[in-house]
Coordinates of C-alpha atoms in Angstrom, one line a residue:
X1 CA -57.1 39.1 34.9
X2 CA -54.2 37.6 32.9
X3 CA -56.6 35.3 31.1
X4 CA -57.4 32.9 34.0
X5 CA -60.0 29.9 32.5
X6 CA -63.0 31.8 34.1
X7 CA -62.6 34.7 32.4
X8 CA -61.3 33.0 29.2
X9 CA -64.5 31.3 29.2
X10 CA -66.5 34.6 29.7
X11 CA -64.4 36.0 27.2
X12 CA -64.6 33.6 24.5
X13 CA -68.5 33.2 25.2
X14 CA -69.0 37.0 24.7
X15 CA -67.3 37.0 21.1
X16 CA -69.3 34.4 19.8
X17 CA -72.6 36.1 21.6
X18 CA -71.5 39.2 19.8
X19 CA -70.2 37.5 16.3
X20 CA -73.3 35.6 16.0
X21 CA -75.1 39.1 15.9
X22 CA -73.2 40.3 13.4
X23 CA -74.0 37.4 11.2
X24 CA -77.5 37.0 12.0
X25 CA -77.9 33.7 13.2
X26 CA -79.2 32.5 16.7
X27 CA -76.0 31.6 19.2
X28 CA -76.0 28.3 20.3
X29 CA -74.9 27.9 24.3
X30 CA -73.5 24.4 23.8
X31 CA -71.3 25.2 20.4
X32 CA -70.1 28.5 22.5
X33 CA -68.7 26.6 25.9
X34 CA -67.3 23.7 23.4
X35 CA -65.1 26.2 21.4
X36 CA -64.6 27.6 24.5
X37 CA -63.0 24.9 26.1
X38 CA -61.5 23.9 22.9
X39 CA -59.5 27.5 22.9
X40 CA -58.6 26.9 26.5
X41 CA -57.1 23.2 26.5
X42 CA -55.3 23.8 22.9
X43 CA -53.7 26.9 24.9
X44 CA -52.9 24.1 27.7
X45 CA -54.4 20.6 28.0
X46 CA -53.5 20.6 32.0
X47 CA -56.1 23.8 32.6
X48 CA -58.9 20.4 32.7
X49 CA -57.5 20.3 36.0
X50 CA -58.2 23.7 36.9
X51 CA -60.6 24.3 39.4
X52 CA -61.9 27.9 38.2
X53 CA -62.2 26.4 35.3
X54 CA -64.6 23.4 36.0
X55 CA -66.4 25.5 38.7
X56 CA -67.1 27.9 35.5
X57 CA -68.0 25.8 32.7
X58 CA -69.7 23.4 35.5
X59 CA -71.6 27.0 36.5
X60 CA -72.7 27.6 33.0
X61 CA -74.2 24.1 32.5
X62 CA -75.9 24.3 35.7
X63 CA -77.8 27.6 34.5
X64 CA -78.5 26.1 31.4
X65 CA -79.5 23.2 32.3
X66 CA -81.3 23.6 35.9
X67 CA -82.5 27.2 36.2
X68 CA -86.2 26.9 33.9
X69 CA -86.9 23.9 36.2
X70 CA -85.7 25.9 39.7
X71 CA -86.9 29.1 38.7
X72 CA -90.5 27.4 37.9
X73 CA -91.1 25.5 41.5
X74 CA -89.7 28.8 43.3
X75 CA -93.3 30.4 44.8
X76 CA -91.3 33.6 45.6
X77 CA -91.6 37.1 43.6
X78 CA -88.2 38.9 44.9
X79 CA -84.7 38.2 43.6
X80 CA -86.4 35.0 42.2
X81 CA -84.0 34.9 39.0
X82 CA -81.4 35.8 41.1
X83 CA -81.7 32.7 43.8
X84 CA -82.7 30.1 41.1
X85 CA -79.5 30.7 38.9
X86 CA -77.9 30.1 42.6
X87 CA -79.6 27.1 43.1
X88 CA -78.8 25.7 39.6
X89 CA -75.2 26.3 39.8
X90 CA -74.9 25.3 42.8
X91 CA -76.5 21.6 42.2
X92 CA -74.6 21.1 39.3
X93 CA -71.2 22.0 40.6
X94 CA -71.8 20.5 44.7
X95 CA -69.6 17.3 43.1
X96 CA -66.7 19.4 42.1
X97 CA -67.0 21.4 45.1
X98 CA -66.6 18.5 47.4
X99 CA -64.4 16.6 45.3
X100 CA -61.6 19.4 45.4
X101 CA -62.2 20.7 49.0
X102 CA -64.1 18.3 51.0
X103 CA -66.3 21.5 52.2
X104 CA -70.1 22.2 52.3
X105 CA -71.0 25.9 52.9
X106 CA -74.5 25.9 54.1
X107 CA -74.9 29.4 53.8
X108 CA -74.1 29.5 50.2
X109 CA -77.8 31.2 49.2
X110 CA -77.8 34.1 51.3
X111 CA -74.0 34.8 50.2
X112 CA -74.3 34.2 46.4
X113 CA -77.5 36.3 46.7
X114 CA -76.0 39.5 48.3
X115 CA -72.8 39.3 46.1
X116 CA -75.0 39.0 43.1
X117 CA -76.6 42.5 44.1
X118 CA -73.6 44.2 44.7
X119 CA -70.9 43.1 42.3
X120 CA -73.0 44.4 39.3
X121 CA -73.2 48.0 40.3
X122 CA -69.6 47.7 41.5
X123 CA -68.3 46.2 37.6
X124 CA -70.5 49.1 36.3
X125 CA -69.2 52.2 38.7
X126 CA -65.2 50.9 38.0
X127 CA -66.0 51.7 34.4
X128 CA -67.3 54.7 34.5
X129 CA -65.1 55.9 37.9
X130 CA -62.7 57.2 36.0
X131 CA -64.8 60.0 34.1
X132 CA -66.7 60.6 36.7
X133 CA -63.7 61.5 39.9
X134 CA -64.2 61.4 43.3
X135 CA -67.4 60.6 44.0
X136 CA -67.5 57.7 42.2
X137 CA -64.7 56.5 43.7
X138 CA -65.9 57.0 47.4
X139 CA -68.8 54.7 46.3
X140 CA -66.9 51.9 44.7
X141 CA -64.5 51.8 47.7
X142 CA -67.8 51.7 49.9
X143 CA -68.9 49.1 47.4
X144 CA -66.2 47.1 47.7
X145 CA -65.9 47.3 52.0
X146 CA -69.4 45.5 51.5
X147 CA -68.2 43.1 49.3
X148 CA -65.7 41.9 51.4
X149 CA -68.2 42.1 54.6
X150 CA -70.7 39.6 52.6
X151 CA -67.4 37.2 52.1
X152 CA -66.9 37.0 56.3
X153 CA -70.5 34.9 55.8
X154 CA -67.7 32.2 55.2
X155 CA -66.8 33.1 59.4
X156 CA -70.6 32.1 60.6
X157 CA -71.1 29.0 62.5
X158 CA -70.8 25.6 60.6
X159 CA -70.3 27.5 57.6
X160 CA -67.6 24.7 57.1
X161 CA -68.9 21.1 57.4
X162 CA -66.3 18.8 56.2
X163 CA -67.2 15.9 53.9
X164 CA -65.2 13.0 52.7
X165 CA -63.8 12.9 49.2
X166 CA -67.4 12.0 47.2
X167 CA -66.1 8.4 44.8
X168 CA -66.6 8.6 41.2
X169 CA -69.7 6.2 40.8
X170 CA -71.4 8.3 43.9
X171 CA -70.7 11.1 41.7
X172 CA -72.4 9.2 38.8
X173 CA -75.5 8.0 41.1
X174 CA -76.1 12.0 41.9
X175 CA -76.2 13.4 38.3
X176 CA -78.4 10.2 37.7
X177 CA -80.4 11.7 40.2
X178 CA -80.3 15.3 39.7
X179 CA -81.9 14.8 35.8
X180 CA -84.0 11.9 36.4
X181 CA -85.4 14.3 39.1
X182 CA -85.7 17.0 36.1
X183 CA -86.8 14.8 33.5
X184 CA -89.7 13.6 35.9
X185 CA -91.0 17.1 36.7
X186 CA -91.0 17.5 32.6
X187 CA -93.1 14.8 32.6
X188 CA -95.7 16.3 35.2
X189 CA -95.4 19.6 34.0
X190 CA -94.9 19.7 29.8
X191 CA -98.1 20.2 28.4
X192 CA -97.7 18.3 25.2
X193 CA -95.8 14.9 26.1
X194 CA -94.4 12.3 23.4
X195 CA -95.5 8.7 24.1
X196 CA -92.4 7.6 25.3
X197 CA -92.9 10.4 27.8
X198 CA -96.6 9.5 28.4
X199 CA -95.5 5.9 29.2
X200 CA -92.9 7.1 31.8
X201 CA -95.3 9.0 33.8
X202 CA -98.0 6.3 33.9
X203 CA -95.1 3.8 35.2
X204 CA -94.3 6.2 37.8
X205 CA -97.8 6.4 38.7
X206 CA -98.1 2.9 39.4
X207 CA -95.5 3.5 42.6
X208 CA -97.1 6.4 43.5

């Protein structure tokens, strides 16, 4: 993969996941993604400029932050986890998206959702293809046919809506947004509150 900032991150994430283990203490998401952009911008400061790389980390934050929230207001049963870690990622990086390419892909839940089936198995039979010969190998090349069908969802019909480079303080206004929104449904939803928390809620009721 010749350590692009995705996988470094991935990487980097995974040895601390597995280190913390090893010495018996509880691994701390935050810590992990801020030694693993340390280890990344001390290889090369200019990688904050990377794309992959603040779609990643920006993807990981999203999850973190987001997906409890999503995944609790979602009424479905099927790929449930699966569309709500969409959702979350895809909230939290939309400004980086548009920012970089000016491009909103409506279609983005139906595509993350079939990749997310089908690159799993695929990572797992590439592993193990080599033990097992031919047969394997027919199915990750079937595997990976469908793979590349599911990316033609980029083809469909205003699957491309161009929008104008977002500014920095409308950027701003919609992370504002996006956690006030979350702290709110706290509020509504926590069953023990803090009074600072119970006076938000009965201010909000008063402009309900």
């Amino acid at each position: 993969t010749n350590f692009s900032p995705s996988i470094t991150r991935a990487g980097v994430m995974s040895i601390l996941l597995l280190f913390s283990k090893l010495v018996y203490r509880n691994n701390d998401t935050y810590t992990s993604l801020s030694l693993a952009l340390l280890t990344i911008l001390a290889y090369n400061p200019f990688l904050i400029n990377n794309l992959g790389l603040q779609l990643s980390f920006g993807g990981v934050l999203g999850i973190v932050l987001l997906n409890k929230n999503v995944s609790e207001l979602l009424k479905i049963k099927k790929f449930k986890d699966a569309i709500s870690i969409s959702i979350s990622v895809q909230l939290f990086i939309l400004p980086i998206v548009l920012s970089q390419s000016n491009i909103f892909n409506p279609y983005f839940l139906i595509s993350n959702l079939l990749l997310s089936i089908i690159v799993g198995p695929i990572v797992i039979l590439g592993l193990i293809n080599e033990n097992l010969g031919m047969f394997l190998s027919s199915l990750v090349e079937l595997s990976i046919k469908i793979l590349l069908g599911i990316s033609q969802v980029g083809k469909l019909p205003y699957s491309k809506i161009y929008i104008r480079t977002p500014k920095i303080y409308e950027i701003l206004i919609y992370y504002i947004l996006l956690f006030s929104i979350k702290e709110i449904y706290k509020v509504y939803h926590q069953k023990r509150i803090n009074n600072t928390q119970k006076r938000v809620k009965n201010l909000i009721a008063l402009f309900r």
